[in-house]
Amino acid sequence: MSAPRFHFISGLPRSGSTLLAALLRQNPRFHGGMTSPVGGLFMGMLNQFGAGSEFGPVLTHEQRKRLLLGLFHSYYADQFDKEVIFDTNRQWCAKLPAILDLFPNAKVIACVRNVAWVMDSIERLYRGNPYETTKLFNDESERITVYSRVDTLAQRNRLVGYAWGALKDAYYGEHARALLVIDYDLLVSAPEHVLRLVYQFLGEPWFEHDFAHVEYDAPEFDQGLGLKGLHKVRPKVEASVRRTVLPPDLFEQYAHLDFWKDSQYSEANVIRLTRPARNIDSDRA
């Protein structure tokens, strides 16, 4: 049996990565899910290899590659009956040179969303768990108000800030052609059109998905994080309209960070609205 093809799901939190994985796994040839431990193990191994580590000087370049490939193959050994495996982690956008060296034909699908609405979605979940402190924040000074919470999440080494910086790194980097950017609003408003473009980008034959009966939940993981419902996917894929829970000045502060709308300096593939507005097309996909 040949090894599966590996692709990666990354991008911003609360932007549809779990929904996308839940849809893709409907295809019996595919395996996907929420964020896996592989990214953390990958980084841990890189730290063991790195300059200044005890073992770095005795590991050759080829040994390092074999060890990292072995990590993927060992973790997904139970899924080797699948033809395609999607591993999800926000850090893959920051590691394109490494993963494309390990998997030269791999693609990275980055889910994005207006950053103000990302913050709104996390804040809404936080308010929905009023008797939890959640591991997203280290102390009371970070979680005390909506302003401290959002500002903390936006820091470059925290949940949203790190993901945004990693995505920007990939979007303008030399490996951007391996990247496909999907806007959450398009995914939920026209899921079949978007998914057909994803299949086209991956070079895979189309599979008829059921957009009215999508299943995914990880209650134990979410409970451990102190944020119930973080990875629960609603059964039907559809857009919803709501008012933001953020104060207007805070919403405005983060509403204009969607750099992926400007393709002038990037070779990344972006699924975007064309004109007239209801039509969906892919830029370079």
mmCIF file of C-alpha atoms in Angstrom:
data_model
loop_
_atom_site.group_PDB
_atom_site.id
_atom_site.type_symbol
_atom_site.label_atom_id
_atom_site.label_comp_id
_atom_site.label_asym_id
_atom_site.label_seq_id
_atom_site.Cartn_x
_atom_site.Cartn_y
_atom_site.Cartn_z
ATOM 1 C CA MET A 1 0.000 0.000 0.000
ATOM 2 C CA SER A 2 1.432 3.366 -0.993
ATOM 3 C CA ALA A 3 1.647 6.187 1.525
ATOM 4 C CA PRO A 4 -1.175 8.767 1.472
ATOM 5 C CA ARG A 5 -0.704 12.205 0.005
ATOM 6 C CA PHE A 6 -0.413 14.860 2.691
ATOM 7 C CA HIS A 7 -1.958 18.328 2.538
ATOM 8 C CA PHE A 8 -2.366 20.905 5.271
ATOM 9 C CA ILE A 9 -5.108 23.157 6.663
ATOM 10 C CA SER A 10 -4.013 26.355 8.364
ATOM 11 C CA GLY A 11 -4.932 30.046 8.632
ATOM 12 C CA LEU A 12 -6.764 32.106 11.236
ATOM 13 C CA PRO A 13 -8.757 30.722 14.177
ATOM 14 C CA ARG A 14 -12.573 30.802 14.003
ATOM 15 C CA SER A 15 -12.358 31.002 10.208
ATOM 16 C CA GLY A 16 -13.739 27.667 9.068
ATOM 17 C CA SER A 17 -10.804 25.243 9.320
ATOM 18 C CA THR A 18 -12.779 22.743 11.409
ATOM 19 C CA LEU A 19 -15.782 23.102 9.098
ATOM 20 C CA LEU A 20 -13.572 22.548 6.049
ATOM 21 C CA ALA A 21 -12.030 19.432 7.615
ATOM 22 C CA ALA A 22 -15.493 18.145 8.551
ATOM 23 C CA LEU A 23 -16.624 18.552 4.954
ATOM 24 C CA LEU A 24 -13.516 16.992 3.421
ATOM 25 C CA ARG A 25 -13.722 13.942 5.680
ATOM 26 C CA GLN A 26 -17.124 13.144 4.171
ATOM 27 C CA ASN A 27 -15.112 11.910 1.209
ATOM 28 C CA PRO A 28 -14.190 8.290 2.058
ATOM 29 C CA ARG A 29 -10.807 8.806 0.352
ATOM 30 C CA PHE A 30 -9.895 11.662 2.716
ATOM 31 C CA HIS A 31 -9.013 12.031 6.383
ATOM 32 C CA GLY A 32 -9.109 15.357 8.222
ATOM 33 C CA GLY A 33 -9.949 16.840 11.585
ATOM 34 C CA MET A 34 -9.330 19.629 14.068
ATOM 35 C CA THR A 35 -5.846 20.759 15.056
ATOM 36 C CA SER A 36 -3.675 17.682 15.587
ATOM 37 C CA PRO A 37 -0.671 17.227 17.936
ATOM 38 C CA VAL A 38 1.636 16.777 14.940
ATOM 39 C CA GLY A 39 2.485 20.480 14.704
ATOM 40 C CA GLY A 40 3.582 20.662 18.340
ATOM 41 C CA LEU A 41 5.607 17.451 18.051
ATOM 42 C CA PHE A 42 7.131 18.767 14.820
ATOM 43 C CA MET A 43 8.285 21.956 16.565
ATOM 44 C CA GLY A 44 9.597 19.969 19.532
ATOM 45 C CA MET A 45 11.736 17.844 17.247
ATOM 46 C CA LEU A 46 13.049 20.903 15.409
ATOM 47 C CA ASN A 47 14.089 22.383 18.740
ATOM 48 C CA GLN A 48 15.965 19.174 19.539
ATOM 49 C CA PHE A 49 17.749 19.400 16.183
ATOM 50 C CA GLY A 50 18.567 23.095 16.407
ATOM 51 C CA ALA A 51 21.805 24.927 17.035
ATOM 52 C CA GLY A 52 22.815 24.758 20.674
ATOM 53 C CA SER A 53 20.929 21.528 21.333
ATOM 54 C CA GLU A 54 22.710 18.456 22.606
ATOM 55 C CA PHE A 55 21.830 16.281 19.632
ATOM 56 C CA GLY A 56 21.932 18.783 16.778
ATOM 57 C CA PRO A 57 25.616 18.236 15.867
ATOM 58 C CA VAL A 58 25.188 14.453 15.448
ATOM 59 C CA LEU A 59 22.088 14.542 13.220
ATOM 60 C CA THR A 60 22.567 14.882 9.485
ATOM 61 C CA HIS A 61 20.152 16.710 7.200
ATOM 62 C CA GLU A 62 18.821 13.407 5.855
ATOM 63 C CA GLN A 63 18.357 11.979 9.346
ATOM 64 C CA ARG A 64 16.351 15.025 10.355
ATOM 65 C CA LYS A 65 14.086 14.618 7.327
ATOM 66 C CA ARG A 66 13.564 10.912 8.031
ATOM 67 C CA LEU A 67 12.678 11.595 11.659
ATOM 68 C CA LEU A 68 10.138 14.274 10.723
ATOM 69 C CA LEU A 69 8.611 12.142 7.974
ATOM 70 C CA GLY A 70 8.409 9.300 10.457
ATOM 71 C CA LEU A 71 6.437 11.542 12.793
ATOM 72 C CA PHE A 72 3.695 12.011 10.190
ATOM 73 C CA HIS A 73 3.690 8.363 9.176
ATOM 74 C CA SER A 74 3.593 7.114 12.764
ATOM 75 C CA TYR A 75 0.838 9.456 13.893
ATOM 76 C CA TYR A 76 -1.373 8.689 10.900
ATOM 77 C CA ALA A 77 -0.525 4.976 10.626
ATOM 78 C CA ASP A 78 -4.158 4.089 11.391
ATOM 79 C CA GLN A 79 -5.296 6.254 8.461
ATOM 80 C CA PHE A 80 -3.064 4.755 5.778
ATOM 81 C CA ASP A 81 -6.103 3.234 4.127
ATOM 82 C CA LYS A 82 -6.943 6.803 3.039
ATOM 83 C CA GLU A 83 -5.497 8.294 -0.124
ATOM 84 C CA VAL A 84 -5.278 11.875 1.183
ATOM 85 C CA ILE A 85 -4.623 13.123 4.719
ATOM 86 C CA PHE A 86 -5.177 16.734 5.801
ATOM 87 C CA ASP A 87 -3.315 17.811 8.935
ATOM 88 C CA THR A 88 -4.587 20.971 10.580
ATOM 89 C CA ASN A 89 -2.404 23.440 12.462
ATOM 90 C CA ARG A 90 -2.102 27.234 12.394
ATOM 91 C CA GLN A 91 1.690 27.045 12.401
ATOM 92 C CA TRP A 92 2.000 25.310 9.024
ATOM 93 C CA CYS A 93 1.850 28.690 7.283
ATOM 94 C CA ALA A 94 5.065 29.594 9.111
ATOM 95 C CA LYS A 95 6.727 26.311 8.133
ATOM 96 C CA LEU A 96 6.165 26.162 4.373
ATOM 97 C CA PRO A 97 9.866 25.631 3.493
ATOM 98 C CA ALA A 98 10.046 22.582 5.778
ATOM 99 C CA ILE A 99 6.762 20.902 4.886
ATOM 100 C CA LEU A 100 7.249 21.451 1.154
ATOM 101 C CA ASP A 101 10.714 19.932 1.389
ATOM 102 C CA LEU A 102 9.222 16.905 3.161
ATOM 103 C CA PHE A 103 6.147 16.769 0.892
ATOM 104 C CA PRO A 104 7.027 18.498 -2.410
ATOM 105 C CA ASN A 105 3.509 18.133 -3.837
ATOM 106 C CA ALA A 106 1.693 19.254 -0.700
ATOM 107 C CA LYS A 107 -0.777 22.131 -0.666
ATOM 108 C CA VAL A 108 -1.767 24.376 2.233
ATOM 109 C CA ILE A 109 -5.348 25.590 2.521
ATOM 110 C CA ALA A 110 -5.544 28.707 4.689
ATOM 111 C CA CYS A 111 -8.938 29.678 6.092
ATOM 112 C CA VAL A 112 -9.335 33.402 6.730
ATOM 113 C CA ARG A 113 -11.904 35.836 8.039
ATOM 114 C CA ASN A 114 -12.094 39.527 8.780
ATOM 115 C CA VAL A 115 -9.992 39.790 11.949
ATOM 116 C CA ALA A 116 -12.627 41.857 13.767
ATOM 117 C CA TRP A 117 -15.107 38.997 13.275
ATOM 118 C CA VAL A 118 -12.482 36.483 14.436
ATOM 119 C CA MET A 119 -12.180 38.481 17.649
ATOM 120 C CA ASP A 120 -15.958 38.750 17.887
ATOM 121 C CA SER A 121 -16.347 34.966 17.539
ATOM 122 C CA ILE A 122 -13.808 34.212 20.283
ATOM 123 C CA GLU A 123 -15.327 36.848 22.564
ATOM 124 C CA ARG A 124 -18.769 35.376 21.992
ATOM 125 C CA LEU A 125 -17.519 31.936 23.030
ATOM 126 C CA TYR A 126 -15.828 33.419 26.089
ATOM 127 C CA ARG A 127 -19.050 35.124 27.162
ATOM 128 C CA GLY A 128 -20.918 31.889 26.578
ATOM 129 C CA ASN A 129 -18.753 30.231 29.253
ATOM 130 C CA PRO A 130 -19.053 32.784 32.100
ATOM 131 C CA TYR A 131 -17.940 30.366 34.838
ATOM 132 C CA GLU A 132 -14.672 29.453 33.110
ATOM 133 C CA THR A 133 -11.391 31.361 32.985
ATOM 134 C CA THR A 134 -10.154 29.554 29.803
ATOM 135 C CA LYS A 135 -6.540 28.757 28.996
ATOM 136 C CA LEU A 136 -6.477 31.444 26.321
ATOM 137 C CA PHE A 137 -5.472 33.938 29.016
ATOM 138 C CA ASN A 138 -2.698 33.649 31.560
ATOM 139 C CA ASP A 139 -4.032 35.837 34.345
ATOM 140 C CA GLU A 140 -6.786 38.216 35.398
ATOM 141 C CA SER A 141 -5.092 41.232 33.834
ATOM 142 C CA GLU A 142 -5.424 39.606 30.408
ATOM 143 C CA ARG A 143 -9.036 38.492 30.793
ATOM 144 C CA ILE A 144 -10.503 41.332 32.844
ATOM 145 C CA THR A 145 -12.282 43.256 30.023
ATOM 146 C CA VAL A 146 -13.060 42.804 26.358
ATOM 147 C CA TYR A 147 -10.265 45.290 25.579
ATOM 148 C CA SER A 148 -7.619 43.323 27.480
ATOM 149 C CA ARG A 149 -8.870 40.042 26.023
ATOM 150 C CA VAL A 150 -8.771 41.200 22.409
ATOM 151 C CA ASP A 151 -5.431 42.972 22.811
ATOM 152 C CA THR A 152 -3.957 39.816 24.357
ATOM 153 C CA LEU A 153 -5.209 37.606 21.524
ATOM 154 C CA ALA A 154 -3.710 40.030 18.983
ATOM 155 C CA GLN A 155 -0.155 39.815 20.367
ATOM 156 C CA ARG A 156 2.277 38.270 17.914
ATOM 157 C CA ASN A 157 2.821 35.130 20.003
ATOM 158 C CA ARG A 158 -0.820 34.547 20.924
ATOM 159 C CA LEU A 159 -3.811 32.845 19.314
ATOM 160 C CA VAL A 160 -4.815 35.408 16.660
ATOM 161 C CA GLY A 161 -1.649 37.473 16.307
ATOM 162 C CA TYR A 162 0.555 34.446 15.710
ATOM 163 C CA ALA A 163 -1.793 32.941 13.130
ATOM 164 C CA TRP A 164 -2.150 36.277 11.318
ATOM 165 C CA GLY A 165 1.638 36.759 11.184
ATOM 166 C CA ALA A 166 2.242 33.185 10.007
ATOM 167 C CA LEU A 167 -0.351 33.563 7.251
ATOM 168 C CA LYS A 168 1.168 36.843 6.089
ATOM 169 C CA ASP A 169 4.591 35.182 6.024
ATOM 170 C CA ALA A 170 3.259 32.448 3.733
ATOM 171 C CA TYR A 171 1.143 34.791 1.599
ATOM 172 C CA TYR A 172 4.092 36.959 0.567
ATOM 173 C CA GLY A 173 6.741 34.231 0.691
ATOM 174 C CA GLU A 174 8.506 32.311 -2.045
ATOM 175 C CA HIS A 175 6.243 29.254 -1.597
ATOM 176 C CA ALA A 176 2.964 31.160 -1.924
ATOM 177 C CA ARG A 177 1.902 29.177 -5.012
ATOM 178 C CA ALA A 178 1.318 26.187 -2.724
ATOM 179 C CA LEU A 179 -1.184 28.241 -0.701
ATOM 180 C CA LEU A 180 -4.932 28.493 -1.244
ATOM 181 C CA VAL A 181 -6.742 31.164 0.792
ATOM 182 C CA ILE A 182 -10.450 30.630 1.543
ATOM 183 C CA ASP A 183 -12.607 33.333 3.101
ATOM 184 C CA TYR A 184 -15.017 32.043 5.749
ATOM 185 C CA ASP A 185 -17.917 34.110 4.438
ATOM 186 C CA LEU A 186 -17.606 32.499 1.000
ATOM 187 C CA LEU A 187 -17.266 29.008 2.455
ATOM 188 C CA VAL A 188 -20.514 29.264 4.422
ATOM 189 C CA SER A 189 -22.496 31.139 1.770
ATOM 190 C CA ALA A 190 -21.486 29.045 -1.257
ATOM 191 C CA PRO A 191 -19.887 25.845 0.082
ATOM 192 C CA GLU A 192 -20.208 23.733 -3.063
ATOM 193 C CA HIS A 193 -18.644 26.391 -5.318
ATOM 194 C CA VAL A 194 -15.771 26.846 -2.871
ATOM 195 C CA LEU A 195 -15.199 23.141 -2.368
ATOM 196 C CA ARG A 196 -15.138 22.502 -6.112
ATOM 197 C CA LEU A 197 -12.306 25.035 -6.375
ATOM 198 C CA VAL A 198 -10.518 23.292 -3.496
ATOM 199 C CA TYR A 199 -10.732 19.976 -5.368
ATOM 200 C CA GLN A 200 -9.459 21.701 -8.510
ATOM 201 C CA PHE A 201 -6.519 23.171 -6.584
ATOM 202 C CA LEU A 202 -5.651 19.764 -5.116
ATOM 203 C CA GLY A 203 -6.086 17.950 -8.431
ATOM 204 C CA GLU A 204 -8.627 15.549 -6.932
ATOM 205 C CA PRO A 205 -11.825 14.166 -8.553
ATOM 206 C CA TRP A 206 -15.022 15.762 -7.266
ATOM 207 C CA PHE A 207 -17.071 14.086 -4.540
ATOM 208 C CA GLU A 208 -20.698 14.986 -3.863
ATOM 209 C CA HIS A 209 -20.784 16.440 -0.347
ATOM 210 C CA ASP A 210 -23.796 16.776 1.941
ATOM 211 C CA PHE A 211 -23.847 20.398 3.100
ATOM 212 C CA ALA A 212 -27.021 19.935 5.140
ATOM 213 C CA HIS A 213 -25.664 17.196 7.404
ATOM 214 C CA VAL A 214 -22.151 18.016 8.603
ATOM 215 C CA GLU A 215 -20.860 16.426 11.783
ATOM 216 C CA TYR A 216 -17.907 17.401 13.976
ATOM 217 C CA ASP A 217 -17.432 18.085 17.674
ATOM 218 C CA ALA A 218 -14.589 17.754 20.197
ATOM 219 C CA PRO A 219 -16.213 18.432 23.596
ATOM 220 C CA GLU A 220 -13.427 16.888 25.703
ATOM 221 C CA PHE A 221 -10.748 19.011 24.032
ATOM 222 C CA ASP A 222 -12.846 22.170 24.296
ATOM 223 C CA GLN A 223 -13.640 21.474 27.941
ATOM 224 C CA GLY A 224 -9.937 21.093 28.700
ATOM 225 C CA LEU A 225 -9.325 24.486 27.100
ATOM 226 C CA GLY A 226 -12.197 26.013 29.045
ATOM 227 C CA LEU A 227 -14.035 27.124 25.911
ATOM 228 C CA LYS A 228 -17.081 24.977 25.279
ATOM 229 C CA GLY A 229 -18.204 24.797 21.659
ATOM 230 C CA LEU A 230 -14.883 25.887 20.139
ATOM 231 C CA HIS A 231 -14.822 23.003 17.640
ATOM 232 C CA LYS A 232 -18.519 22.229 17.322
ATOM 233 C CA VAL A 233 -19.720 22.448 13.723
ATOM 234 C CA ARG A 234 -23.354 23.237 13.011
ATOM 235 C CA PRO A 235 -25.089 20.502 10.973
ATOM 236 C CA LYS A 236 -26.041 22.753 8.054
ATOM 237 C CA VAL A 237 -23.560 24.954 6.242
ATOM 238 C CA GLU A 238 -25.143 28.369 5.923
ATOM 239 C CA ALA A 239 -24.338 32.021 6.488
ATOM 240 C CA SER A 240 -25.761 33.887 9.464
ATOM 241 C CA VAL A 241 -26.077 37.592 10.144
ATOM 242 C CA ARG A 242 -25.581 39.021 13.613
ATOM 243 C CA ARG A 243 -24.440 42.127 15.439
ATOM 244 C CA THR A 244 -20.962 42.163 16.882
ATOM 245 C CA VAL A 245 -20.495 41.946 20.647
ATOM 246 C CA LEU A 246 -17.358 44.097 20.407
ATOM 247 C CA PRO A 247 -17.500 47.817 21.200
ATOM 248 C CA PRO A 248 -17.492 49.808 17.931
ATOM 249 C CA ASP A 249 -14.038 51.318 18.437
ATOM 250 C CA LEU A 250 -12.511 47.897 19.106
ATOM 251 C CA PHE A 251 -14.239 46.334 16.101
ATOM 252 C CA GLU A 252 -12.994 49.149 13.869
ATOM 253 C CA GLN A 253 -9.437 48.697 15.173
ATOM 254 C CA TYR A 254 -9.250 45.163 13.790
ATOM 255 C CA ALA A 255 -11.575 45.404 10.791
ATOM 256 C CA HIS A 256 -8.958 46.378 8.195
ATOM 257 C CA LEU A 257 -6.255 43.712 8.555
ATOM 258 C CA ASP A 258 -7.358 41.463 5.680
ATOM 259 C CA PHE A 259 -4.182 41.788 3.574
ATOM 260 C CA TRP A 260 -5.208 38.777 1.453
ATOM 261 C CA LYS A 261 -7.614 41.024 -0.466
ATOM 262 C CA ASP A 262 -4.602 42.611 -2.180
ATOM 263 C CA SER A 263 -2.892 40.158 -4.554
ATOM 264 C CA GLN A 264 -0.434 42.627 -6.063
ATOM 265 C CA TYR A 265 2.666 41.264 -4.320
ATOM 266 C CA SER A 266 1.643 37.651 -3.784
ATOM 267 C CA GLU A 267 1.558 34.494 -5.899
ATOM 268 C CA ALA A 268 -0.899 32.804 -3.525
ATOM 269 C CA ASN A 269 -4.164 31.371 -4.815
ATOM 270 C CA VAL A 270 -7.201 33.161 -3.377
ATOM 271 C CA ILE A 271 -10.855 32.226 -3.690
ATOM 272 C CA ARG A 272 -12.540 35.586 -3.900
ATOM 273 C CA LEU A 273 -15.764 37.207 -5.019
ATOM 274 C CA THR A 274 -15.696 38.469 -8.575
ATOM 275 C CA ARG A 275 -18.028 41.093 -9.949
ATOM 276 C CA PRO A 276 -20.946 40.905 -10.076
ATOM 277 C CA ALA A 277 -20.956 39.939 -6.304
ATOM 278 C CA ARG A 278 -22.723 36.549 -6.154
ATOM 279 C CA ASN A 279 -20.271 34.930 -8.535
ATOM 280 C CA ILE A 280 -17.302 33.122 -7.049
ATOM 281 C CA ASP A 281 -14.056 32.517 -8.816
ATOM 282 C CA SER A 282 -10.503 31.647 -7.940
ATOM 283 C CA ASP A 283 -7.535 33.929 -8.452
ATOM 284 C CA ARG A 284 -4.744 31.685 -9.782
ATOM 285 C CA ALA A 285 -6.292 28.483 -8.389
#
